[in-house]
Short mmCIF file of C-alpha atoms in Angstrom, two decimals:
data_model
loop_
_atom_site.label_atom_id
_atom_site.label_comp_id
_atom_site.label_asym_id
_atom_site.label_seq_id
_atom_site.Cartn_x
_atom_site.Cartn_y
_atom_site.Cartn_z
CA MET A 8 92.53 115.98 98.90
CA PRO A 9 95.69 115.15 96.91
CA ASN A 10 96.33 111.45 96.27
CA GLY A 11 99.13 109.96 94.22
CA ILE A 12 102.88 109.63 93.79
CA ILE A 13 105.37 112.39 93.13
CA VAL A 14 108.88 111.43 92.08
CA ILE A 15 111.31 113.90 93.59
CA ASP A 16 114.88 114.49 92.44
CA LYS A 17 116.22 114.66 95.98
CA PRO A 18 118.80 117.41 96.53
CA GLU A 19 122.12 116.79 98.25
CA GLY A 20 122.16 117.57 101.97
CA TRP A 21 118.48 116.74 102.52
CA THR A 22 117.24 113.65 104.32
CA SER A 23 114.35 111.75 102.79
CA MET A 24 112.21 112.85 105.75
CA ASP A 25 113.16 116.50 105.09
CA VAL A 26 111.66 116.10 101.61
CA CYS A 27 108.45 114.63 103.01
CA ALA A 28 108.14 117.46 105.56
CA LYS A 29 108.54 120.05 102.80
CA LEU A 30 105.89 118.38 100.65
CA ARG A 31 103.45 118.19 103.57
CA GLY A 32 103.59 121.97 103.74
CA ILE A 33 103.34 122.55 100.00
CA LEU A 34 100.51 120.06 99.40
CA ARG A 35 98.78 120.69 102.74
CA GLU A 36 98.42 116.96 103.30
CA LYS A 37 99.61 115.13 106.44
CA ARG A 38 99.73 111.70 104.83
CA VAL A 39 103.07 111.82 103.05
CA GLY A 40 105.65 109.01 103.03
CA HIS A 41 108.62 107.97 100.93
CA ALA A 42 109.99 104.70 99.61
CA GLY A 43 113.66 103.75 99.55
CA THR A 44 115.55 106.05 101.89
CA LEU A 45 118.42 108.05 100.39
CA ASP A 46 121.30 109.25 102.58
CA PRO A 47 121.74 113.05 102.79
CA MET A 48 124.76 113.02 100.43
CA ALA A 49 122.78 111.12 97.78
CA THR A 50 120.60 112.70 95.09
CA GLY A 51 118.08 111.42 92.60
CA VAL A 52 114.90 109.39 92.46
CA LEU A 53 112.84 109.49 95.65
CA PRO A 54 109.24 108.28 95.17
CA VAL A 55 106.97 110.13 97.61
CA PHE A 56 103.45 108.88 98.33
CA VAL A 57 100.68 111.34 99.14
CA GLY A 58 97.25 110.83 100.68
CA ARG A 59 95.66 107.43 100.21
CA ALA A 60 98.60 106.45 97.98
CA THR A 61 100.66 105.97 101.17
CA ARG A 62 99.01 102.56 101.35
CA GLY A 63 101.31 101.58 98.48
CA VAL A 64 104.63 102.34 100.19
CA GLU A 65 105.04 98.72 101.29
CA PHE A 66 105.09 97.59 97.64
CA ALA A 67 107.57 100.21 96.45
CA ASP A 68 110.78 99.12 98.12
CA LYS A 69 110.83 95.56 96.81
CA GLY A 70 111.99 96.17 93.26
CA ASP A 71 115.40 96.72 91.72
CA LYS A 72 117.18 100.07 91.85
CA GLU A 73 119.80 101.78 89.69
CA TYR A 74 122.53 104.16 90.81
CA VAL A 75 125.41 106.15 89.37
CA ALA A 76 128.17 106.25 91.98
CA GLY A 77 131.60 107.78 92.38
CA LEU A 78 134.29 105.30 93.44
CA LYS A 79 137.17 107.04 95.22
CA LEU A 80 140.24 104.78 95.44
CA GLY A 81 143.01 104.94 98.02
CA LEU A 82 140.67 106.13 100.78
CA VAL A 83 138.96 104.05 103.51
CA THR A 84 136.49 105.71 105.90
CA ASN A 85 134.32 104.56 108.81
CA THR A 86 131.13 105.33 106.85
CA GLN A 87 132.41 103.86 103.58
CA ASP A 88 131.87 107.21 101.87
CA THR A 89 133.78 110.49 101.74
CA SER A 90 131.62 112.07 104.46
CA GLY A 91 133.18 109.85 107.12
CA GLU A 92 136.32 109.77 109.24
CA VAL A 93 139.40 108.70 107.27
CA LEU A 94 140.76 105.39 108.54
CA GLU A 95 143.35 104.64 105.85
CA GLN A 96 144.97 106.37 102.88
CA HIS A 97 147.01 104.60 100.22
CA PRO A 98 148.46 105.47 96.83
CA ALA A 99 146.00 104.43 94.13
CA HIS A 100 147.42 103.75 90.70
CA VAL A 101 144.62 101.71 89.15
CA THR A 102 144.04 101.49 85.41
CA PRO A 103 140.58 100.97 83.89
CA GLU A 104 141.74 97.49 82.89
CA GLN A 105 142.68 96.62 86.48
CA LEU A 106 139.30 97.83 87.71
CA GLU A 107 137.45 95.84 85.04
CA ALA A 108 139.40 92.73 86.09
CA VAL A 109 137.92 92.70 89.62
CA LEU A 110 134.33 93.67 88.76
CA PRO A 111 133.12 90.19 87.70
CA GLN A 112 133.34 89.00 91.32
CA PHE A 113 130.77 91.65 92.27
CA ARG A 114 128.21 90.81 89.59
CA GLY A 115 125.29 88.42 90.01
CA ASP A 116 124.22 86.86 93.29
CA ILE A 117 126.73 87.81 95.99
CA LEU A 118 126.94 88.18 99.77
CA GLN A 119 127.42 91.63 101.28
CA ILE A 120 128.18 92.58 104.89
CA PRO A 121 126.06 95.66 105.74
CA PRO A 122 127.98 98.73 106.93
CA MET A 123 128.01 99.77 110.57
CA TYR A 124 126.57 103.13 109.55
CA SER A 125 123.17 101.77 108.54
CA ALA A 126 119.67 101.55 110.03
CA ILE A 127 119.74 97.76 110.25
CA LYS A 128 118.92 96.52 113.76
CA ILE A 129 121.03 93.98 115.63
CA ASN A 130 119.51 92.87 118.95
CA GLY A 131 117.06 95.76 118.77
CA LYS A 132 119.73 98.44 118.28
CA LYS A 133 120.28 100.35 115.03
CA LEU A 134 123.82 99.83 113.78
CA TYR A 135 124.50 103.54 113.22
CA GLU A 136 123.63 104.24 116.88
CA LEU A 137 126.26 101.71 117.97
CA ALA A 138 128.75 103.02 115.40
CA ARG A 139 128.41 106.58 116.75
CA LYS A 140 129.44 105.21 120.16
CA GLY A 141 132.54 103.70 118.58
CA ARG A 142 131.26 100.12 118.79
CA GLN A 143 131.66 97.43 116.14
CA VAL A 144 129.38 94.39 116.09
CA GLU A 145 129.32 91.20 114.05
CA ARG A 146 127.03 91.59 111.03
CA PRO A 147 125.91 88.54 109.07
CA ALA A 148 126.45 88.76 105.32
CA ARG A 149 123.23 89.15 103.34
CA PRO A 150 122.44 87.85 99.86
CA ILE A 151 121.98 90.58 97.23
CA THR A 152 121.98 90.64 93.44
CA ILE A 153 124.01 93.00 91.27
CA HIS A 154 122.23 92.78 87.93
CA SER A 155 124.72 95.02 86.14
CA LEU A 156 127.89 96.87 87.10
CA THR A 157 129.66 99.01 84.52
CA VAL A 158 132.36 101.67 84.44
CA GLU A 159 130.97 104.92 83.01
CA GLY A 160 134.02 107.18 83.25
CA GLN A 161 137.20 108.23 85.06
CA PRO A 162 137.04 111.90 86.13
CA ALA A 163 140.34 111.67 88.05
CA PRO A 164 143.30 109.26 88.24
CA ASP A 165 141.97 107.84 91.52
CA GLU A 166 138.24 108.10 90.81
CA PHE A 167 135.83 106.17 88.60
CA ILE A 168 132.12 106.46 87.88
CA LEU A 169 130.11 103.24 88.23
CA ARG A 170 126.57 102.43 87.13
CA VAL A 171 124.93 99.81 89.34
CA ARG A 172 121.61 98.06 88.91
CA CYS A 173 120.89 96.03 92.01
CA SER A 174 118.35 94.33 94.23
CA LYS A 175 116.71 95.67 97.36
CA GLY A 176 119.06 95.80 100.34
CA THR A 177 122.23 96.60 98.38
CA TYR A 178 124.58 99.18 99.92
CA VAL A 179 126.43 100.90 97.09
CA ARG A 180 128.96 102.45 99.48
CA THR A 181 129.79 98.95 100.75
CA LEU A 182 130.17 97.84 97.14
CA CYS A 183 132.68 100.69 96.61
CA HIS A 184 134.49 99.75 99.82
CA ASP A 185 134.69 96.09 98.77
CA ILE A 186 135.90 96.91 95.24
CA GLY A 187 138.66 99.06 96.78
CA ALA A 188 139.64 96.17 99.04
CA ALA A 189 139.75 93.79 96.06
CA LEU A 190 142.09 96.21 94.27
CA GLY A 191 144.36 96.32 97.33
CA CYS A 192 144.30 100.11 97.71
CA GLY A 193 141.02 100.61 99.54
CA GLY A 194 138.08 102.66 98.36
CA CYS A 195 134.90 104.44 99.30
CA MET A 196 131.92 106.13 97.67
CA SER A 197 132.40 109.79 96.70
CA SER A 198 128.94 110.49 95.24
CA LEU A 199 125.63 108.74 94.68
CA ARG A 200 122.74 109.49 92.33
CA ARG A 201 119.77 107.15 92.14
CA THR A 202 118.45 106.95 88.60
CA MET A 203 115.68 104.38 89.12
CA ALA A 204 113.56 103.12 92.03
CA ALA A 205 110.15 101.43 92.35
CA GLY A 206 109.89 101.41 88.56
CA PHE A 207 110.25 105.21 88.34
CA ALA A 208 113.08 106.78 86.31
CA LEU A 209 114.99 110.01 86.76
CA GLU A 210 113.23 111.42 83.69
CA GLN A 211 109.96 111.36 85.68
CA ALA A 212 111.42 113.25 88.64
CA VAL A 213 110.83 116.89 89.54
CA THR A 214 112.78 119.13 91.87
CA LEU A 215 111.36 120.67 95.03
CA GLU A 216 111.79 124.06 93.36
CA GLN A 217 109.56 122.93 90.50
CA VAL A 218 106.93 121.71 92.96
CA GLN A 219 107.01 125.03 94.82
CA ALA A 220 106.75 127.05 91.59
CA ALA A 221 103.89 125.00 90.12
CA PRO A 222 100.50 126.83 89.97
CA ASP A 223 98.89 123.56 91.13
CA PRO A 224 101.49 121.29 92.78
CA ALA A 225 98.95 118.46 93.06
CA ALA A 226 98.87 118.32 89.25
CA LEU A 227 102.41 116.90 89.37
CA LEU A 228 101.20 113.76 91.15
CA LEU A 229 101.23 110.51 89.20
CA GLY A 230 98.34 108.10 89.70
CA THR A 231 98.82 105.53 92.45
CA ASP A 232 98.30 102.83 89.82
CA SER A 233 101.60 103.88 88.17
CA LEU A 234 103.35 101.91 90.93
CA PHE A 235 101.77 98.72 89.52
CA ALA A 236 102.30 99.47 85.82
CA HIS A 237 103.90 96.03 85.38
CA SER A 238 100.59 94.31 86.32
CA PRO A 239 97.80 93.94 83.73
CA GLN A 240 94.64 96.04 83.95
CA LEU A 241 91.23 94.61 84.84
CA ILE A 242 88.00 96.66 84.60
CA LEU A 243 85.14 95.35 86.74
CA PRO A 244 81.47 95.28 85.79
CA GLU A 245 79.38 97.56 88.00
CA GLY A 246 77.97 94.78 90.16
CA GLU A 247 81.40 93.29 90.83
CA GLU A 248 82.77 96.73 91.67
CA ARG A 249 80.19 97.10 94.44
CA LYS A 250 81.19 93.73 95.87
CA LEU A 251 84.89 94.65 95.83
CA ARG A 252 84.17 97.96 97.57
CA ASN A 253 82.37 95.96 100.26
CA GLY A 254 85.40 93.73 100.81
CA MET A 255 84.02 90.64 99.11
CA THR A 256 85.92 88.00 97.15
CA LEU A 257 84.78 87.97 93.53
CA VAL A 258 84.10 84.76 91.63
CA MET A 259 85.62 85.39 88.18
CA PRO A 260 86.63 82.05 86.59
CA SER A 261 87.49 83.71 83.26
CA VAL A 262 90.30 85.81 84.79
CA ALA A 263 93.73 84.18 84.45
CA PRO A 264 95.82 83.71 87.61
CA GLY A 265 98.07 86.61 88.61
CA GLU A 266 98.08 90.13 90.04
CA TYR A 267 95.94 92.87 88.49
CA ARG A 268 95.41 96.62 88.62
CA VAL A 269 91.67 96.72 89.12
CA TYR A 270 89.48 99.64 87.98
CA GLY A 271 85.83 100.59 88.17
CA GLN A 272 83.62 101.53 85.23
CA SER A 273 84.45 105.21 85.78
CA GLY A 274 88.17 104.51 85.37
CA GLU A 275 88.92 104.95 89.09
CA PHE A 276 91.79 102.77 90.32
CA LEU A 277 90.27 100.56 93.00
CA ALA A 278 92.79 98.00 94.15
CA LEU A 279 95.67 95.67 93.55
CA CYS A 280 94.10 92.22 93.39
CA ARG A 281 95.15 88.60 92.95
CA SER A 282 93.31 86.07 90.83
CA GLN A 283 93.67 82.45 91.87
CA SER A 284 91.46 79.39 91.31
CA GLY A 285 88.79 81.52 89.67
CA LYS A 286 88.53 83.93 92.58
CA LEU A 287 89.66 87.57 92.74
CA THR A 288 90.81 88.78 96.15
CA THR A 289 92.02 92.23 97.21
CA ILE A 290 95.68 92.58 98.16
CA LYS A 291 95.35 96.31 98.92
CA SER A 292 92.52 98.74 98.20
CA PHE A 293 93.13 102.35 97.11
CA PHE A 294 89.63 103.70 96.44
CA ASN A 295 88.27 106.64 98.38
CA VAL A 296 85.83 105.47 101.03
#
């Protein structure tokens, strides 16, 4: 049975769930899930978890992400991107220098009001469901972090390309909307390509066409342990491996505190574990039962 992570370069027009459904058919595996939903208009890095690797999805959406986005100035829409209904149009005569002058206020730790067209729930209702009924509700601003925000180009007089590295929970289309508001002409997102998510880069991604054409699609799967590449490796002695497989806490006073990728003597990735006070406990196991 296939187990592991496949990084898909999501095509435009597909939902993230569409991608998972396609991969279920290709890999003949029901357990398929994704991390970090991308809107249909967005493309780029979509980590997809297959088989027992689906146990790792909960860890994948916590890290930083990077995007390349189109900022369309002079246009305000209800979805904050060019797919939505136009609410306002204004002349946009913005120079690169004027754009650069407002960007510092969007870098670092900032507060962002989530868009109405989002899956966030308010009083048990998803915002986009209320938005489709024409309703607007109060949304509390949420803290996010924009680690870097740079201008990468200007393909048209009223359009710029931005590169954004940001924390979980950041809405890039809201960032475009807010930058447009700061410039006084309004703005929205015209394109979005995710170049990094869950520690995986665009260079590691494959297209659905490549997966379909592969003689053995399962060979394209990365090991589940690649999700935890930032954690050090720990190989257990045989006796300790048996204890871990039986759900026991291991007494290992020589192991420094922290999180570890834990392997058996055969090289099989067993679990993500935490060492504390000389004891090694399992955070999540990934071995085949």
